[in-house]
């Protein structure tokens, strides 16, 4: 999928790039199929080390991250990425205790979703996080938007 597409009013719409890091191929497939229907570009990692590498190489707009992965768990991935980037991270995991949720959020995750999950809700959470970030970015840079500047559409 092309990352940029021309939309209404001549705006350039950027397809959102989502990194999905989960060692369960069934979870990755469900997310990929649902996200592709919603015009989201999906990159997949099956372990924590690949997740860090792909996050650095691909510069995704948001990361969906499992906690229990081989090589490097999701908590360590979050620690590593937070030292380098502010990319939004949503933890998607079977670890649903209060302690696990609080730990994930305190390490820098922006949201925490437990399995089983609804792909529809996950897309809604992505949109909510990116809307908030877009508002914050627009508030900090009050430049006028021309009709042909990049605009992210959610």
PDB file of N, CA and C in Angstrom, residues 51-128:
ATOM      1  N   UNK A  51      10.886  -6.372  17.021  1.00  0.00           N
ATOM      2  CA  UNK A  51      10.022  -5.208  17.229  1.00  0.00           C
ATOM      3  C   UNK A  51      10.851  -3.936  17.363  1.00  0.00           C
ATOM      4  N   UNK A  52      11.922  -3.985  18.140  1.00  0.00           N
ATOM      5  CA  UNK A  52      12.791  -2.810  18.307  1.00  0.00           C
ATOM      6  C   UNK A  52      13.440  -2.447  16.979  1.00  0.00           C
ATOM      7  N   UNK A  53      13.968  -3.446  16.275  1.00  0.00           N
ATOM      8  CA  UNK A  53      14.627  -3.205  14.991  1.00  0.00           C
ATOM      9  C   UNK A  53      13.661  -2.580  13.982  1.00  0.00           C
ATOM     10  N   UNK A  54      12.468  -3.154  13.861  1.00  0.00           N
ATOM     11  CA  UNK A  54      11.489  -2.637  12.900  1.00  0.00           C
ATOM     12  C   UNK A  54      10.977  -1.255  13.296  1.00  0.00           C
ATOM     13  N   UNK A  55      10.847  -1.012  14.586  1.00  0.00           N
ATOM     14  CA  UNK A  55      10.415   0.316  15.031  1.00  0.00           C
ATOM     15  C   UNK A  55      11.437   1.366  14.616  1.00  0.00           C
ATOM     16  N   UNK A  56      12.717   1.024  14.711  1.00  0.00           N
ATOM     17  CA  UNK A  56      13.773   1.963  14.329  1.00  0.00           C
ATOM     18  C   UNK A  56      13.848   2.129  12.812  1.00  0.00           C
ATOM     19  N   UNK A  57      13.709   1.033  12.062  1.00  0.00           N
ATOM     20  CA  UNK A  57      13.839   1.073  10.603  1.00  0.00           C
ATOM     21  C   UNK A  57      12.610   1.652   9.916  1.00  0.00           C
ATOM     22  N   UNK A  58      11.437   1.259  10.358  1.00  0.00           N
ATOM     23  CA  UNK A  58      10.196   1.589   9.656  1.00  0.00           C
ATOM     24  C   UNK A  58       9.500   2.849  10.163  1.00  0.00           C
ATOM     25  N   UNK A  59       9.855   3.301  11.367  1.00  0.00           N
ATOM     26  CA  UNK A  59       9.248   4.477  11.982  1.00  0.00           C
ATOM     27  C   UNK A  59       7.710   4.451  11.891  1.00  0.00           C
ATOM     28  N   UNK A  60       7.098   3.461  12.559  1.00  0.00           N
ATOM     29  CA  UNK A  60       5.634   3.356  12.508  1.00  0.00           C
ATOM     30  C   UNK A  60       4.963   4.524  13.230  1.00  0.00           C
ATOM     31  N   UNK A  61       3.687   4.729  12.904  1.00  0.00           N
ATOM     32  CA  UNK A  61       2.898   5.772  13.558  1.00  0.00           C
ATOM     33  C   UNK A  61       2.431   5.330  14.938  1.00  0.00           C
ATOM     34  N   UNK A  62       2.301   4.016  15.119  1.00  0.00           N
ATOM     35  CA  UNK A  62       1.853   3.462  16.399  1.00  0.00           C
ATOM     36  C   UNK A  62       2.307   2.007  16.474  1.00  0.00           C
ATOM     37  N   UNK A  63       2.482   1.511  17.697  1.00  0.00           N
ATOM     38  CA  UNK A  63       2.928   0.132  17.905  1.00  0.00           C
ATOM     39  C   UNK A  63       1.914  -0.599  18.774  1.00  0.00           C
ATOM     40  N   UNK A  64       1.536  -1.804  18.339  1.00  0.00           N
ATOM     41  CA  UNK A  64       0.699  -2.718  19.121  1.00  0.00           C
ATOM     42  C   UNK A  64       1.665  -3.787  19.623  1.00  0.00           C
ATOM     43  N   UNK A  65       1.774  -3.939  20.946  1.00  0.00           N
ATOM     44  CA  UNK A  65       2.864  -4.719  21.521  1.00  0.00           C
ATOM     45  C   UNK A  65       2.364  -5.739  22.539  1.00  0.00           C
ATOM     46  N   UNK A  66       2.680  -7.005  22.287  1.00  0.00           N
ATOM     47  CA  UNK A  66       2.399  -8.058  23.261  1.00  0.00           C
ATOM     48  C   UNK A  66       3.453  -7.988  24.362  1.00  0.00           C
ATOM     49  N   UNK A  67       3.120  -8.441  25.550  1.00  0.00           N
ATOM     50  CA  UNK A  67       4.087  -8.436  26.644  1.00  0.00           C
ATOM     51  C   UNK A  67       4.937  -9.704  26.613  1.00  0.00           C
ATOM     52  N   UNK A  68       4.292 -10.859  26.485  1.00  0.00           N
ATOM     53  CA  UNK A  68       5.011 -12.135  26.571  1.00  0.00           C
ATOM     54  C   UNK A  68       5.492 -12.570  25.190  1.00  0.00           C
ATOM     55  N   UNK A  69       6.735 -12.174  24.865  1.00  0.00           N
ATOM     56  CA  UNK A  69       7.344 -12.540  23.583  1.00  0.00           C
ATOM     57  C   UNK A  69       8.740 -13.088  23.834  1.00  0.00           C
ATOM     58  N   UNK A  70       9.225 -13.942  22.927  1.00  0.00           N
ATOM     59  CA  UNK A  70      10.580 -14.473  23.084  1.00  0.00           C
ATOM     60  C   UNK A  70      11.641 -13.403  22.780  1.00  0.00           C
ATOM     61  N   UNK A  71      12.809 -13.611  23.370  1.00  0.00           N
ATOM     62  CA  UNK A  71      13.945 -12.731  23.089  1.00  0.00           C
ATOM     63  C   UNK A  71      13.985 -11.499  23.970  1.00  0.00           C
ATOM     64  N   UNK A  72      12.927 -10.758  23.955  1.00  0.00           N
ATOM     65  CA  UNK A  72      12.816  -9.532  24.750  1.00  0.00           C
ATOM     66  C   UNK A  72      11.326  -9.330  24.973  1.00  0.00           C
ATOM     67  N   UNK A  73      10.906  -9.207  26.225  1.00  0.00           N
ATOM     68  CA  UNK A  73       9.467  -9.070  26.465  1.00  0.00           C
ATOM     69  C   UNK A  73       9.000  -7.644  26.153  1.00  0.00           C
ATOM     70  N   UNK A  74       7.695  -7.480  26.129  1.00  0.00           N
ATOM     71  CA  UNK A  74       7.111  -6.194  25.769  1.00  0.00           C
ATOM     72  C   UNK A  74       7.480  -5.063  26.710  1.00  0.00           C
ATOM     73  N   UNK A  75       7.700  -5.381  27.982  1.00  0.00           N
ATOM     74  CA  UNK A  75       8.115  -4.346  28.925  1.00  0.00           C
ATOM     75  C   UNK A  75       9.510  -3.816  28.551  1.00  0.00           C
ATOM     76  N   UNK A  76      10.429  -4.736  28.220  1.00  0.00           N
ATOM     77  CA  UNK A  76      11.776  -4.314  27.821  1.00  0.00           C
ATOM     78  C   UNK A  76      11.761  -3.571  26.488  1.00  0.00           C
ATOM     79  N   UNK A  77      10.895  -4.006  25.576  1.00  0.00           N
ATOM     80  CA  UNK A  77      10.752  -3.291  24.299  1.00  0.00           C
ATOM     81  C   UNK A  77      10.293  -1.860  24.569  1.00  0.00           C
ATOM     82  N   UNK A  78       9.323  -1.710  25.442  1.00  0.00           N
ATOM     83  CA  UNK A  78       8.809  -0.372  25.773  1.00  0.00           C
ATOM     84  C   UNK A  78       9.911   0.488  26.380  1.00  0.00           C
ATOM     85  N   UNK A  79      10.667  -0.059  27.325  1.00  0.00           N
ATOM     86  CA  UNK A  79      11.785   0.681  27.930  1.00  0.00           C
ATOM     87  C   UNK A  79      12.780   1.137  26.863  1.00  0.00           C
ATOM     88  N   UNK A  80      13.137   0.222  25.976  1.00  0.00           N
ATOM     89  CA  UNK A  80      14.121   0.516  24.930  1.00  0.00           C
ATOM     90  C   UNK A  80      13.608   1.596  23.987  1.00  0.00           C
ATOM     91  N   UNK A  81      12.354   1.461  23.558  1.00  0.00           N
ATOM     92  CA  UNK A  81      11.803   2.437  22.613  1.00  0.00           C
ATOM     93  C   UNK A  81      11.596   3.799  23.261  1.00  0.00           C
ATOM     94  N   UNK A  82      11.174   3.832  24.503  1.00  0.00           N
ATOM     95  CA  UNK A  82      10.932   5.109  25.186  1.00  0.00           C
ATOM     96  C   UNK A  82      12.217   5.918  25.361  1.00  0.00           C
ATOM     97  N   UNK A  83      13.362   5.238  25.372  1.00  0.00           N
ATOM     98  CA  UNK A  83      14.638   5.947  25.462  1.00  0.00           C
ATOM     99  C   UNK A  83      14.977   6.650  24.141  1.00  0.00           C
ATOM    100  N   UNK A  84      14.266   6.266  23.052  1.00  0.00           N
ATOM    101  CA  UNK A  84      14.603   6.774  21.725  1.00  0.00           C
ATOM    102  C   UNK A  84      13.479   7.529  21.031  1.00  0.00           C
ATOM    103  N   UNK A  85      12.226   7.222  21.385  1.00  0.00           N
ATOM    104  CA  UNK A  85      11.114   7.754  20.610  1.00  0.00           C
ATOM    105  C   UNK A  85       9.861   7.914  21.471  1.00  0.00           C
ATOM    106  N   UNK A  86       8.957   8.747  20.997  1.00  0.00           N
ATOM    107  CA  UNK A  86       7.671   8.931  21.664  1.00  0.00           C
ATOM    108  C   UNK A  86       6.533   8.270  20.890  1.00  0.00           C
ATOM    109  N   UNK A  87       6.852   7.349  19.984  1.00  0.00           N
ATOM    110  CA  UNK A  87       5.808   6.683  19.200  1.00  0.00           C
ATOM    111  C   UNK A  87       4.779   6.077  20.160  1.00  0.00           C
ATOM    112  N   UNK A  88       3.491   6.255  19.870  1.00  0.00           N
ATOM    113  CA  UNK A  88       2.468   5.664  20.751  1.00  0.00           C
ATOM    114  C   UNK A  88       2.566   4.136  20.787  1.00  0.00           C
ATOM    115  N   UNK A  89       2.380   3.590  21.972  1.00  0.00           N
ATOM    116  CA  UNK A  89       2.438   2.141  22.173  1.00  0.00           C
ATOM    117  C   UNK A  89       1.161   1.704  22.878  1.00  0.00           C
ATOM    118  N   UNK A  90       0.508   0.690  22.303  1.00  0.00           N
ATOM    119  CA  UNK A  90      -0.624   0.039  22.957  1.00  0.00           C
ATOM    120  C   UNK A  90      -0.195  -1.378  23.288  1.00  0.00           C
ATOM    121  N   UNK A  91      -0.218  -1.711  24.575  1.00  0.00           N
ATOM    122  CA  UNK A  91       0.071  -3.078  24.999  1.00  0.00           C
ATOM    123  C   UNK A  91      -1.173  -3.917  24.720  1.00  0.00           C
ATOM    124  N   UNK A  92      -0.981  -5.063  24.080  1.00  0.00           N
ATOM    125  CA  UNK A  92      -2.066  -6.003  23.805  1.00  0.00           C
ATOM    126  C   UNK A  92      -1.609  -7.349  24.329  1.00  0.00           C
ATOM    127  N   UNK A  93      -2.169  -7.780  25.453  1.00  0.00           N
ATOM    128  CA  UNK A  93      -1.603  -8.933  26.130  1.00  0.00           C
ATOM    129  C   UNK A  93      -2.630  -9.704  26.953  1.00  0.00           C
ATOM    130  N   UNK A  94      -2.291 -10.944  27.248  1.00  0.00           N
ATOM    131  CA  UNK A  94      -3.123 -11.769  28.124  1.00  0.00           C
ATOM    132  C   UNK A  94      -2.859 -11.445  29.591  1.00  0.00           C
ATOM    133  N   UNK A  95      -1.798 -10.712  29.872  1.00  0.00           N
ATOM    134  CA  UNK A  95      -1.459 -10.351  31.258  1.00  0.00           C
ATOM    135  C   UNK A  95      -2.350  -9.186  31.669  1.00  0.00           C
ATOM    136  N   UNK A  96      -3.400  -9.500  32.423  1.00  0.00           N
ATOM    137  CA  UNK A  96      -4.399  -8.497  32.714  1.00  0.00           C
ATOM    138  C   UNK A  96      -4.528  -8.067  34.157  1.00  0.00           C
ATOM    139  N   UNK A  97      -3.585  -8.460  34.998  1.00  0.00           N
ATOM    140  CA  UNK A  97      -3.697  -8.046  36.394  1.00  0.00           C
ATOM    141  C   UNK A  97      -3.461  -6.537  36.500  1.00  0.00           C
ATOM    142  N   UNK A  98      -3.925  -5.972  37.603  1.00  0.00           N
ATOM    143  CA  UNK A  98      -3.725  -4.541  37.821  1.00  0.00           C
ATOM    144  C   UNK A  98      -2.236  -4.201  37.820  1.00  0.00           C
ATOM    145  N   UNK A  99      -1.428  -5.028  38.442  1.00  0.00           N
ATOM    146  CA  UNK A  99       0.017  -4.792  38.494  1.00  0.00           C
ATOM    147  C   UNK A  99       0.617  -4.750  37.085  1.00  0.00           C
ATOM    148  N   UNK A 100       0.213  -5.691  36.227  1.00  0.00           N
ATOM    149  CA  UNK A 100       0.718  -5.722  34.852  1.00  0.00           C
ATOM    150  C   UNK A 100       0.306  -4.467  34.083  1.00  0.00           C
ATOM    151  N   UNK A 101      -0.952  -4.076  34.212  1.00  0.00           N
ATOM    152  CA  UNK A 101      -1.447  -2.884  33.504  1.00  0.00           C
ATOM    153  C   UNK A 101      -0.720  -1.627  33.965  1.00  0.00           C
ATOM    154  N   UNK A 102      -0.579  -1.484  35.287  1.00  0.00           N
ATOM    155  CA  UNK A 102       0.103  -0.309  35.835  1.00  0.00           C
ATOM    156  C   UNK A 102       1.566  -0.290  35.391  1.00  0.00           C
ATOM    157  N   UNK A 103       2.235  -1.428  35.435  1.00  0.00           N
ATOM    158  CA  UNK A 103       3.633  -1.495  35.011  1.00  0.00           C
ATOM    159  C   UNK A 103       3.775  -1.061  33.553  1.00  0.00           C
ATOM    160  N   UNK A 104       2.930  -1.594  32.675  1.00  0.00           N
ATOM    161  CA  UNK A 104       2.985  -1.225  31.259  1.00  0.00           C
ATOM    162  C   UNK A 104       2.796   0.270  31.041  1.00  0.00           C
ATOM    163  N   UNK A 105       1.822   0.834  31.733  1.00  0.00           N
ATOM    164  CA  UNK A 105       1.555   2.269  31.592  1.00  0.00           C
ATOM    165  C   UNK A 105       2.680   3.112  32.187  1.00  0.00           C
ATOM    166  N   UNK A 106       3.226   2.686  33.322  1.00  0.00           N
ATOM    167  CA  UNK A 106       4.314   3.443  33.939  1.00  0.00           C
ATOM    168  C   UNK A 106       5.603   3.382  33.118  1.00  0.00           C
ATOM    169  N   UNK A 107       5.791   2.302  32.362  1.00  0.00           N
ATOM    170  CA  UNK A 107       6.978   2.200  31.510  1.00  0.00           C
ATOM    171  C   UNK A 107       6.856   3.047  30.244  1.00  0.00           C
ATOM    172  N   UNK A 108       5.627   3.517  29.969  1.00  0.00           N
ATOM    173  CA  UNK A 108       5.470   4.401  28.823  1.00  0.00           C
ATOM    174  C   UNK A 108       4.431   3.997  27.801  1.00  0.00           C
ATOM    175  N   UNK A 109       3.719   2.894  28.040  1.00  0.00           N
ATOM    176  CA  UNK A 109       2.645   2.540  27.108  1.00  0.00           C
ATOM    177  C   UNK A 109       1.541   3.597  27.203  1.00  0.00           C
ATOM    178  N   UNK A 110       0.899   3.863  26.082  1.00  0.00           N
ATOM    179  CA  UNK A 110      -0.172   4.854  26.044  1.00  0.00           C
ATOM    180  C   UNK A 110      -1.534   4.241  26.362  1.00  0.00           C
ATOM    181  N   UNK A 111      -1.642   2.934  26.189  1.00  0.00           N
ATOM    182  CA  UNK A 111      -2.895   2.237  26.471  1.00  0.00           C
ATOM    183  C   UNK A 111      -2.550   0.777  26.722  1.00  0.00           C
ATOM    184  N   UNK A 112      -3.505   0.054  27.301  1.00  0.00           N
ATOM    185  CA  UNK A 112      -3.285  -1.341  27.670  1.00  0.00           C
ATOM    186  C   UNK A 112      -4.580  -2.084  27.402  1.00  0.00           C
ATOM    187  N   UNK A 113      -4.534  -3.064  26.499  1.00  0.00           N
ATOM    188  CA  UNK A 113      -5.714  -3.843  26.123  1.00  0.00           C
ATOM    189  C   UNK A 113      -5.418  -5.303  26.426  1.00  0.00           C
ATOM    190  N   UNK A 114      -6.370  -5.978  27.084  1.00  0.00           N
ATOM    191  CA  UNK A 114      -6.157  -7.382  27.408  1.00  0.00           C
ATOM    192  C   UNK A 114      -6.837  -8.283  26.382  1.00  0.00           C
ATOM    193  N   UNK A 115      -6.227  -9.461  26.190  1.00  0.00           N
ATOM    194  CA  UNK A 115      -6.789 -10.491  25.314  1.00  0.00           C
ATOM    195  C   UNK A 115      -7.756 -11.324  26.142  1.00  0.00           C
ATOM    196  N   UNK A 116      -8.829 -11.809  25.556  1.00  0.00           N
ATOM    197  CA  UNK A 116      -9.264 -11.600  24.175  1.00  0.00           C
ATOM    198  C   UNK A 116      -9.665 -10.146  23.946  1.00  0.00           C
ATOM    199  N   UNK A 117      -9.567  -9.711  22.693  1.00  0.00           N
ATOM    200  CA  UNK A 117      -9.795  -8.310  22.366  1.00  0.00           C
ATOM    201  C   UNK A 117     -10.675  -8.192  21.133  1.00  0.00           C
ATOM    202  N   UNK A 118     -11.198  -7.017  20.939  1.00  0.00           N
ATOM    203  CA  UNK A 118     -11.994  -6.706  19.758  1.00  0.00           C
ATOM    204  C   UNK A 118     -11.134  -5.880  18.803  1.00  0.00           C
ATOM    205  N   UNK A 119     -10.907  -6.353  17.564  1.00  0.00           N
ATOM    206  CA  UNK A 119     -10.145  -5.555  16.596  1.00  0.00           C
ATOM    207  C   UNK A 119     -10.788  -4.191  16.344  1.00  0.00           C
ATOM    208  N   UNK A 120     -12.091  -4.151  16.391  1.00  0.00           N
ATOM    209  CA  UNK A 120     -12.811  -2.888  16.196  1.00  0.00           C
ATOM    210  C   UNK A 120     -12.464  -1.892  17.309  1.00  0.00           C
ATOM    211  N   UNK A 121     -12.444  -2.367  18.554  1.00  0.00           N
ATOM    212  CA  UNK A 121     -12.071  -1.514  19.679  1.00  0.00           C
ATOM    213  C   UNK A 121     -10.611  -1.078  19.569  1.00  0.00           C
ATOM    214  N   UNK A 122      -9.751  -1.974  19.114  1.00  0.00           N
ATOM    215  CA  UNK A 122      -8.333  -1.640  18.964  1.00  0.00           C
ATOM    216  C   UNK A 122      -8.160  -0.500  17.956  1.00  0.00           C
ATOM    217  N   UNK A 123      -8.865  -0.550  16.831  1.00  0.00           N
ATOM    218  CA  UNK A 123      -8.814   0.540  15.848  1.00  0.00           C
ATOM    219  C   UNK A 123      -9.335   1.830  16.475  1.00  0.00           C
ATOM    220  N   UNK A 124     -10.405   1.748  17.252  1.00  0.00           N
ATOM    221  CA  UNK A 124     -10.954   2.947  17.913  1.00  0.00           C
ATOM    222  C   UNK A 124      -9.938   3.537  18.885  1.00  0.00           C
ATOM    223  N   UNK A 125      -9.233   2.693  19.613  1.00  0.00           N
ATOM    224  CA  UNK A 125      -8.217   3.177  20.555  1.00  0.00           C
ATOM    225  C   UNK A 125      -7.048   3.836  19.807  1.00  0.00           C
ATOM    226  N   UNK A 126      -6.641   3.252  18.688  1.00  0.00           N
ATOM    227  CA  UNK A 126      -5.588   3.850  17.862  1.00  0.00           C
ATOM    228  C   UNK A 126      -6.015   5.237  17.404  1.00  0.00           C
ATOM    229  N   UNK A 127      -7.223   5.333  16.887  1.00  0.00           N
ATOM    230  CA  UNK A 127      -7.722   6.629  16.409  1.00  0.00           C
ATOM    231  C   UNK A 127      -7.778   7.653  17.534  1.00  0.00           C
ATOM    232  N   UNK A 128      -8.203   7.234  18.724  1.00  0.00           N
ATOM    233  CA  UNK A 128      -8.293   8.162  19.856  1.00  0.00           C
ATOM    234  C   UNK A 128      -6.913   8.682  20.251  1.00  0.00           C
TER     235      UNK A 128
END
